[in-house]
Amino acid sequence: MKIVAICGAGIGTSAILKVNAERVLDRLDIEADVTASDVASVQTTAADAQVILTSPELVDAIGATNADVVVIENYFDLSELEAKLEAALG
Amino acid sequence: MPLPPLPESAIALAARASDWREAVEFAGTALERSGATTHSYTARMVEMIDEFGAYIVIAPGLALAHARPGPDVLADGLSVVTLAEPVSFGHPHNDPVGVVIGLAVATPDEHVTSVAELANIFNDPGAIPALAGAATVADVQRIMSAGKEGTDR
């Protein structure tokens, strides 16, 4: 299972998504590798990913992908993350 | 890797910004004042939003202004600006923004781990309203030190 968290620079907000996604996956008892990346390299880093986590603002920039694109509104709301990850992975 | 220091010079309370651009510039100016960055970093934080949109508004009322590491980052730095009147960034869900955090780090690896520390502070849903309503610099510093009590370090 591979999950990629995407932001504009690949070093800022994606890190928050990554750490909170890891917390939720731990709670759900799901084994997954979560990496932080940027929109410019998403086609490479997410080529074999099942899920892409990102902001509503960046969905268009990601373009065509085989992964499920999961849009997170509040990066600090673990229950939103949990519900959306569970729906995407279940 | 803990969060960068948050000196008094990097905090501005009840700033009056006319739009998101000015709000981000306040966060950049606070970083400059603390000695963490030069003015070009402030300009690059604004450019990130021009290029990618309001994705830095990561929770209701909160923007995390930042840019990639570069020569205009003199030292790791953190700033906090609260706005007298919240402004719109153009985010579909999280506007208006009343608190802008500025973040600068010298290397990408540090950036990822420092930012992760912010999760320890803001996973508490009371943290953003508490910051927005902070009356003193000491209040802001106390709220922003909550991450140090986190367990994921």
PDB file of C-alpha atoms in Angstrom:
ATOM      1  CA  MET A   1       0.000   0.000   0.000  1.00  0.00           C
ATOM      2  CA  LYS A   2       1.447   3.319  -1.040  1.00  0.00           C
ATOM      3  CA  ILE A   3      -0.024   6.732  -0.259  1.00  0.00           C
ATOM      4  CA  VAL A   4       1.410  10.042  -1.497  1.00  0.00           C
ATOM      5  CA  ALA A   5       0.630  13.398   0.155  1.00  0.00           C
ATOM      6  CA  ILE A   6       0.956  16.253  -2.318  1.00  0.00           C
ATOM      7  CA  CYS A   7       1.533  19.984  -1.862  1.00  0.00           C
ATOM      8  CA  GLY A   8       2.897  22.826  -3.954  1.00  0.00           C
ATOM      9  CA  ALA A   9       6.468  22.659  -2.763  1.00  0.00           C
ATOM     10  CA  GLY A  10       6.545  19.078  -1.471  1.00  0.00           C
ATOM     11  CA  ILE A  11       8.060  20.239   1.773  1.00  0.00           C
ATOM     12  CA  GLY A  12       5.335  22.123   3.596  1.00  0.00           C
ATOM     13  CA  THR A  13       1.727  21.193   4.028  1.00  0.00           C
ATOM     14  CA  SER A  14       2.262  17.695   2.612  1.00  0.00           C
ATOM     15  CA  ALA A  15       4.328  16.941   5.720  1.00  0.00           C
ATOM     16  CA  ILE A  16       1.327  17.642   7.931  1.00  0.00           C
ATOM     17  CA  LEU A  17      -0.869  15.418   5.751  1.00  0.00           C
ATOM     18  CA  LYS A  18       1.776  12.691   5.927  1.00  0.00           C
ATOM     19  CA  VAL A  19       2.118  12.671   9.710  1.00  0.00           C
ATOM     20  CA  ASN A  20      -1.642  12.817  10.300  1.00  0.00           C
ATOM     21  CA  ALA A  21      -2.344  10.134   7.668  1.00  0.00           C
ATOM     22  CA  GLU A  22       0.166   7.897   9.422  1.00  0.00           C
ATOM     23  CA  ARG A  23      -1.624   8.444  12.739  1.00  0.00           C
ATOM     24  CA  VAL A  24      -4.990   7.557  11.202  1.00  0.00           C
ATOM     25  CA  LEU A  25      -3.630   4.470   9.400  1.00  0.00           C
ATOM     26  CA  ASP A  26      -2.139   3.323  12.664  1.00  0.00           C
ATOM     27  CA  ARG A  27      -5.541   3.723  14.307  1.00  0.00           C
ATOM     28  CA  LEU A  28      -7.196   1.796  11.447  1.00  0.00           C
ATOM     29  CA  ASP A  29      -4.492  -0.856  11.689  1.00  0.00           C
ATOM     30  CA  ILE A  30      -3.622  -0.445   7.989  1.00  0.00           C
ATOM     31  CA  GLU A  31      -0.046  -0.914   6.836  1.00  0.00           C
ATOM     32  CA  ALA A  32       0.953   1.732   4.329  1.00  0.00           C
ATOM     33  CA  ASP A  33       3.942   3.719   3.175  1.00  0.00           C
ATOM     34  CA  VAL A  34       3.123   7.451   3.194  1.00  0.00           C
ATOM     35  CA  THR A  35       5.432   9.868   1.383  1.00  0.00           C
ATOM     36  CA  ALA A  36       5.319  13.658   0.963  1.00  0.00           C
ATOM     37  CA  SER A  37       5.797  15.034  -2.541  1.00  0.00           C
ATOM     38  CA  ASP A  38       4.969  18.012  -4.766  1.00  0.00           C
ATOM     39  CA  VAL A  39       2.664  18.559  -7.723  1.00  0.00           C
ATOM     40  CA  ALA A  40       5.587  18.877 -10.130  1.00  0.00           C
ATOM     41  CA  SER A  41       6.778  15.320  -9.468  1.00  0.00           C
ATOM     42  CA  VAL A  42       3.434  13.679  -8.710  1.00  0.00           C
ATOM     43  CA  GLN A  43       3.351  11.691 -11.949  1.00  0.00           C
ATOM     44  CA  THR A  44       6.587   9.954 -10.913  1.00  0.00           C
ATOM     45  CA  THR A  45       6.170   9.669  -7.152  1.00  0.00           C
ATOM     46  CA  ALA A  46       2.554   8.560  -7.362  1.00  0.00           C
ATOM     47  CA  ALA A  47       2.906   6.251 -10.382  1.00  0.00           C
ATOM     48  CA  ASP A  48       2.450   3.159  -8.185  1.00  0.00           C
ATOM     49  CA  ALA A  49       0.386   4.758  -5.422  1.00  0.00           C
ATOM     50  CA  GLN A  50      -3.123   3.649  -4.449  1.00  0.00           C
ATOM     51  CA  VAL A  51      -4.075   6.975  -2.919  1.00  0.00           C
ATOM     52  CA  ILE A  52      -3.077  10.620  -3.386  1.00  0.00           C
ATOM     53  CA  LEU A  53      -3.910  12.967  -0.501  1.00  0.00           C
ATOM     54  CA  THR A  54      -4.145  16.661  -1.300  1.00  0.00           C
ATOM     55  CA  SER A  55      -5.848  20.047  -0.964  1.00  0.00           C
ATOM     56  CA  PRO A  56      -8.944  20.952  -3.025  1.00  0.00           C
ATOM     57  CA  GLU A  57      -6.811  23.680  -4.604  1.00  0.00           C
ATOM     58  CA  LEU A  58      -4.328  21.224  -6.117  1.00  0.00           C
ATOM     59  CA  VAL A  59      -6.632  18.596  -7.640  1.00  0.00           C
ATOM     60  CA  ASP A  60      -6.506  20.108 -11.133  1.00  0.00           C
ATOM     61  CA  ALA A  61      -2.712  20.339 -11.045  1.00  0.00           C
ATOM     62  CA  ILE A  62      -2.348  16.610 -10.371  1.00  0.00           C
ATOM     63  CA  GLY A  63      -3.877  15.611 -13.706  1.00  0.00           C
ATOM     64  CA  ALA A  64      -4.674  12.091 -14.855  1.00  0.00           C
ATOM     65  CA  THR A  65      -3.782   9.314 -12.420  1.00  0.00           C
ATOM     66  CA  ASN A  66      -4.781   5.753 -11.585  1.00  0.00           C
ATOM     67  CA  ALA A  67      -4.708   6.509  -7.872  1.00  0.00           C
ATOM     68  CA  ASP A  68      -7.734   7.559  -5.839  1.00  0.00           C
ATOM     69  CA  VAL A  69      -7.410  11.305  -5.271  1.00  0.00           C
ATOM     70  CA  VAL A  70      -8.611  12.038  -1.739  1.00  0.00           C
ATOM     71  CA  VAL A  71      -9.257  15.719  -1.040  1.00  0.00           C
ATOM     72  CA  ILE A  72      -8.733  16.899   2.532  1.00  0.00           C
ATOM     73  CA  GLU A  73     -10.289  20.157   3.671  1.00  0.00           C
ATOM     74  CA  ASN A  74      -9.005  20.396   7.246  1.00  0.00           C
ATOM     75  CA  TYR A  75      -5.514  18.894   7.561  1.00  0.00           C
ATOM     76  CA  PHE A  76      -5.814  18.745  11.342  1.00  0.00           C
ATOM     77  CA  ASP A  77      -9.169  16.975  11.473  1.00  0.00           C
ATOM     78  CA  LEU A  78      -8.214  13.347  12.058  1.00  0.00           C
ATOM     79  CA  SER A  79     -11.833  12.191  11.833  1.00  0.00           C
ATOM     80  CA  GLU A  80     -12.157  13.684   8.321  1.00  0.00           C
ATOM     81  CA  LEU A  81      -8.913  11.965   7.318  1.00  0.00           C
ATOM     82  CA  GLU A  82     -10.025   8.708   8.873  1.00  0.00           C
ATOM     83  CA  ALA A  83     -13.440   8.684   7.161  1.00  0.00           C
ATOM     84  CA  LYS A  84     -11.991   9.554   3.744  1.00  0.00           C
ATOM     85  CA  LEU A  85      -9.073   7.124   3.967  1.00  0.00           C
ATOM     86  CA  GLU A  86     -11.346   4.352   5.146  1.00  0.00           C
ATOM     87  CA  ALA A  87     -13.705   4.988   2.206  1.00  0.00           C
ATOM     88  CA  ALA A  88     -10.812   5.042  -0.283  1.00  0.00           C
ATOM     89  CA  LEU A  89      -9.101   1.934   1.066  1.00  0.00           C
ATOM     90  CA  GLY A  90     -12.151  -0.091   2.125  1.00  0.00           C
TER      91      GLY A  90
ATOM     92  CA  MET B   1      13.683  17.953  14.941  1.00  0.00           C
ATOM     93  CA  PRO B   2      11.714  20.495  16.986  1.00  0.00           C
ATOM     94  CA  LEU B   3       9.995  23.551  15.595  1.00  0.00           C
ATOM     95  CA  PRO B   4      12.215  26.598  15.008  1.00  0.00           C
ATOM     96  CA  PRO B   5      12.262  29.142  17.853  1.00  0.00           C
ATOM     97  CA  LEU B   6       9.469  31.710  18.117  1.00  0.00           C
ATOM     98  CA  PRO B   7      10.980  34.917  19.532  1.00  0.00           C
ATOM     99  CA  GLU B   8       8.884  37.938  20.437  1.00  0.00           C
ATOM    100  CA  SER B   9      10.108  39.725  17.287  1.00  0.00           C
ATOM    101  CA  ALA B  10       8.472  37.039  15.137  1.00  0.00           C
ATOM    102  CA  ILE B  11       4.989  37.587  16.567  1.00  0.00           C
ATOM    103  CA  ALA B  12       2.525  40.282  15.478  1.00  0.00           C
ATOM    104  CA  LEU B  13      -0.906  40.585  17.087  1.00  0.00           C
ATOM    105  CA  ALA B  14      -4.082  42.064  15.584  1.00  0.00           C
ATOM    106  CA  ALA B  15      -2.322  43.187  12.400  1.00  0.00           C
ATOM    107  CA  ARG B  16      -4.462  45.040   9.875  1.00  0.00           C
ATOM    108  CA  ALA B  17      -4.163  43.374   6.473  1.00  0.00           C
ATOM    109  CA  SER B  18      -6.272  44.519   3.535  1.00  0.00           C
ATOM    110  CA  ASP B  19      -5.931  41.230   1.647  1.00  0.00           C
ATOM    111  CA  TRP B  20      -4.221  37.801   1.744  1.00  0.00           C
ATOM    112  CA  ARG B  21      -1.108  39.153   0.056  1.00  0.00           C
ATOM    113  CA  GLU B  22      -0.545  41.679   2.813  1.00  0.00           C
ATOM    114  CA  ALA B  23      -1.284  39.061   5.471  1.00  0.00           C
ATOM    115  CA  VAL B  24       1.408  36.760   4.037  1.00  0.00           C
ATOM    116  CA  GLU B  25       3.807  39.709   3.809  1.00  0.00           C
ATOM    117  CA  PHE B  26       3.268  40.383   7.532  1.00  0.00           C
ATOM    118  CA  ALA B  27       4.260  36.787   8.284  1.00  0.00           C
ATOM    119  CA  GLY B  28       7.331  37.245   6.057  1.00  0.00           C
ATOM    120  CA  THR B  29       8.268  40.560   7.650  1.00  0.00           C
ATOM    121  CA  ALA B  30       8.064  38.899  11.066  1.00  0.00           C
ATOM    122  CA  LEU B  31      10.497  36.206   9.863  1.00  0.00           C
ATOM    123  CA  GLU B  32      12.830  38.933   8.559  1.00  0.00           C
ATOM    124  CA  ARG B  33      12.590  40.829  11.858  1.00  0.00           C
ATOM    125  CA  SER B  34      13.638  37.729  13.797  1.00  0.00           C
ATOM    126  CA  GLY B  35      16.701  37.346  11.556  1.00  0.00           C
ATOM    127  CA  ALA B  36      15.534  34.092   9.930  1.00  0.00           C
ATOM    128  CA  THR B  37      15.093  35.331   6.367  1.00  0.00           C
ATOM    129  CA  THR B  38      15.682  38.180   3.935  1.00  0.00           C
ATOM    130  CA  HIS B  39      12.956  39.967   2.011  1.00  0.00           C
ATOM    131  CA  SER B  40      13.246  37.717  -1.022  1.00  0.00           C
ATOM    132  CA  TYR B  41      11.903  34.803   1.047  1.00  0.00           C
ATOM    133  CA  THR B  42       8.787  36.862   1.820  1.00  0.00           C
ATOM    134  CA  ALA B  43       8.308  37.466  -1.902  1.00  0.00           C
ATOM    135  CA  ARG B  44       8.716  33.737  -2.601  1.00  0.00           C
ATOM    136  CA  MET B  45       6.037  32.855  -0.029  1.00  0.00           C
ATOM    137  CA  VAL B  46       3.607  35.094  -1.919  1.00  0.00           C
ATOM    138  CA  GLU B  47       4.674  33.542  -5.248  1.00  0.00           C
ATOM    139  CA  MET B  48       3.813  30.044  -3.960  1.00  0.00           C
ATOM    140  CA  ILE B  49       0.193  31.136  -3.593  1.00  0.00           C
ATOM    141  CA  ASP B  50       0.191  32.954  -6.939  1.00  0.00           C
ATOM    142  CA  GLU B  51       1.418  29.742  -8.543  1.00  0.00           C
ATOM    143  CA  PHE B  52      -0.543  27.042  -6.695  1.00  0.00           C
ATOM    144  CA  GLY B  53      -3.530  28.801  -5.145  1.00  0.00           C
ATOM    145  CA  ALA B  54      -4.761  28.935  -1.590  1.00  0.00           C
ATOM    146  CA  TYR B  55      -3.747  25.380  -0.666  1.00  0.00           C
ATOM    147  CA  ILE B  56      -1.662  26.768   2.222  1.00  0.00           C
ATOM    148  CA  VAL B  57      -4.969  27.423   4.035  1.00  0.00           C
ATOM    149  CA  ILE B  58      -4.858  23.984   5.606  1.00  0.00           C
ATOM    150  CA  ALA B  59      -7.578  24.352   8.223  1.00  0.00           C
ATOM    151  CA  PRO B  60     -10.459  26.731   8.915  1.00  0.00           C
ATOM    152  CA  GLY B  61      -8.938  30.135   9.669  1.00  0.00           C
ATOM    153  CA  LEU B  62      -5.286  29.078   9.390  1.00  0.00           C
ATOM    154  CA  ALA B  63      -2.713  29.668   6.630  1.00  0.00           C
ATOM    155  CA  LEU B  64       0.755  28.111   6.680  1.00  0.00           C
ATOM    156  CA  ALA B  65       2.882  30.472   4.584  1.00  0.00           C
ATOM    157  CA  HIS B  66       6.198  29.022   3.409  1.00  0.00           C
ATOM    158  CA  ALA B  67       8.464  28.534   0.406  1.00  0.00           C
ATOM    159  CA  ARG B  68      11.208  26.127  -0.521  1.00  0.00           C
ATOM    160  CA  PRO B  69      14.555  26.399   1.288  1.00  0.00           C
ATOM    161  CA  GLY B  70      16.988  28.827  -0.377  1.00  0.00           C
ATOM    162  CA  PRO B  71      19.868  31.241   0.193  1.00  0.00           C
ATOM    163  CA  ASP B  72      17.373  33.788   1.540  1.00  0.00           C
ATOM    164  CA  VAL B  73      16.826  31.529   4.575  1.00  0.00           C
ATOM    165  CA  LEU B  74      19.486  32.585   7.076  1.00  0.00           C
ATOM    166  CA  ALA B  75      18.262  30.357   9.901  1.00  0.00           C
ATOM    167  CA  ASP B  76      15.268  28.162  10.669  1.00  0.00           C
ATOM    168  CA  GLY B  77      12.405  30.402  11.658  1.00  0.00           C
ATOM    169  CA  LEU B  78       8.780  30.496  12.661  1.00  0.00           C
ATOM    170  CA  SER B  79       6.439  33.493  12.846  1.00  0.00           C
ATOM    171  CA  VAL B  80       2.848  34.010  13.945  1.00  0.00           C
ATOM    172  CA  VAL B  81       0.612  36.850  12.773  1.00  0.00           C
ATOM    173  CA  THR B  82      -2.944  37.291  14.001  1.00  0.00           C
ATOM    174  CA  LEU B  83      -5.244  39.548  12.012  1.00  0.00           C
ATOM    175  CA  ALA B  84      -7.581  42.165  13.472  1.00  0.00           C
ATOM    176  CA  GLU B  85      -9.989  41.384  10.633  1.00  0.00           C
ATOM    177  CA  PRO B  86      -9.755  37.967   8.941  1.00  0.00           C
ATOM    178  CA  VAL B  87      -9.097  38.019   5.173  1.00  0.00           C
ATOM    179  CA  SER B  88     -10.108  35.708   2.332  1.00  0.00           C
ATOM    180  CA  PHE B  89      -7.445  33.627   0.568  1.00  0.00           C
ATOM    181  CA  GLY B  90      -9.854  32.166  -1.978  1.00  0.00           C
ATOM    182  CA  HIS B  91      -9.982  28.696  -0.384  1.00  0.00           C
ATOM    183  CA  PRO B  92     -13.250  26.810  -1.028  1.00  0.00           C
ATOM    184  CA  HIS B  93     -13.748  25.728   2.608  1.00  0.00           C
ATOM    185  CA  ASN B  94     -11.340  27.317   5.054  1.00  0.00           C
ATOM    186  CA  ASP B  95     -11.760  31.081   4.563  1.00  0.00           C
ATOM    187  CA  PRO B  96     -11.628  33.564   6.175  1.00  0.00           C
ATOM    188  CA  VAL B  97      -8.125  33.373   7.650  1.00  0.00           C
ATOM    189  CA  GLY B  98      -7.372  35.012  10.990  1.00  0.00           C
ATOM    190  CA  VAL B  99      -3.996  33.405  11.757  1.00  0.00           C
ATOM    191  CA  VAL B 100      -0.995  33.215   9.428  1.00  0.00           C
ATOM    192  CA  ILE B 101       1.995  31.090  10.391  1.00  0.00           C
ATOM    193  CA  GLY B 102       5.265  31.813   8.572  1.00  0.00           C
ATOM    194  CA  LEU B 103       7.772  28.996   8.297  1.00  0.00           C
ATOM    195  CA  ALA B 104      11.321  28.976   6.942  1.00  0.00           C
ATOM    196  CA  VAL B 105      13.924  26.241   7.150  1.00  0.00           C
ATOM    197  CA  ALA B 106      17.346  25.863   5.633  1.00  0.00           C
ATOM    198  CA  THR B 107      17.122  22.282   4.351  1.00  0.00           C
ATOM    199  CA  PRO B 108      14.222  20.217   2.946  1.00  0.00           C
ATOM    200  CA  ASP B 109      14.621  17.363   5.441  1.00  0.00           C
ATOM    201  CA  GLU B 110      14.298  19.689   8.392  1.00  0.00           C
ATOM    202  CA  HIS B 111      11.303  21.291   6.768  1.00  0.00           C
ATOM    203  CA  VAL B 112       9.345  18.048   6.665  1.00  0.00           C
ATOM    204  CA  THR B 113       9.992  17.176  10.292  1.00  0.00           C
ATOM    205  CA  SER B 114       9.435  20.723  11.588  1.00  0.00           C
ATOM    206  CA  VAL B 115       6.131  21.015   9.820  1.00  0.00           C
ATOM    207  CA  ALA B 116       5.082  17.681  11.245  1.00  0.00           C
ATOM    208  CA  GLU B 117       5.562  19.180  14.706  1.00  0.00           C
ATOM    209  CA  LEU B 118       2.819  21.679  13.869  1.00  0.00           C
ATOM    210  CA  ALA B 119       0.392  18.754  13.767  1.00  0.00           C
ATOM    211  CA  ASN B 120       1.010  18.221  17.472  1.00  0.00           C
ATOM    212  CA  ILE B 121      -0.174  21.778  18.151  1.00  0.00           C
ATOM    213  CA  PHE B 122      -3.081  22.074  15.742  1.00  0.00           C
ATOM    214  CA  ASN B 123      -4.617  18.612  16.036  1.00  0.00           C
ATOM    215  CA  ASP B 124      -6.120  20.252  19.120  1.00  0.00           C
ATOM    216  CA  PRO B 125      -9.185  21.950  17.582  1.00  0.00           C
ATOM    217  CA  GLY B 126      -9.001  24.711  20.200  1.00  0.00           C
ATOM    218  CA  ALA B 127      -5.550  25.882  19.099  1.00  0.00           C
ATOM    219  CA  ILE B 128      -6.548  28.053  16.113  1.00  0.00           C
ATOM    220  CA  PRO B 129      -9.312  30.001  17.913  1.00  0.00           C
ATOM    221  CA  ALA B 130      -6.987  30.387  20.913  1.00  0.00           C
ATOM    222  CA  LEU B 131      -4.248  31.845  18.701  1.00  0.00           C
ATOM    223  CA  ALA B 132      -6.690  34.090  16.842  1.00  0.00           C
ATOM    224  CA  GLY B 133      -7.852  35.515  20.154  1.00  0.00           C
ATOM    225  CA  ALA B 134      -4.460  35.676  21.880  1.00  0.00           C
ATOM    226  CA  ALA B 135      -4.076  38.959  23.780  1.00  0.00           C
ATOM    227  CA  THR B 136      -0.342  38.816  24.444  1.00  0.00           C
ATOM    228  CA  VAL B 137       2.857  37.533  22.854  1.00  0.00           C
ATOM    229  CA  ALA B 138       3.283  35.210  25.826  1.00  0.00           C
ATOM    230  CA  ASP B 139      -0.117  33.641  25.086  1.00  0.00           C
ATOM    231  CA  VAL B 140       0.995  32.904  21.517  1.00  0.00           C
ATOM    232  CA  GLN B 141       4.268  31.387  22.688  1.00  0.00           C
ATOM    233  CA  ARG B 142       2.443  29.206  25.211  1.00  0.00           C
ATOM    234  CA  ILE B 143      -0.010  27.891  22.579  1.00  0.00           C
ATOM    235  CA  MET B 144       2.780  27.282  20.068  1.00  0.00           C
ATOM    236  CA  SER B 145       4.833  25.327  22.595  1.00  0.00           C
ATOM    237  CA  ALA B 146       2.068  22.729  22.965  1.00  0.00           C
ATOM    238  CA  GLY B 147       3.693  20.584  20.287  1.00  0.00           C
ATOM    239  CA  LYS B 148       6.578  19.906  22.628  1.00  0.00           C
ATOM    240  CA  GLU B 149       4.246  17.804  24.731  1.00  0.00           C
ATOM    241  CA  GLY B 150       3.382  15.615  21.742  1.00  0.00           C
ATOM    242  CA  THR B 151       4.333  11.980  21.713  1.00  0.00           C
ATOM    243  CA  ASP B 152       5.322  11.512  18.063  1.00  0.00           C
ATOM    244  CA  ARG B 153       8.825  12.905  18.193  1.00  0.00           C
TER     245      ARG B 153
END
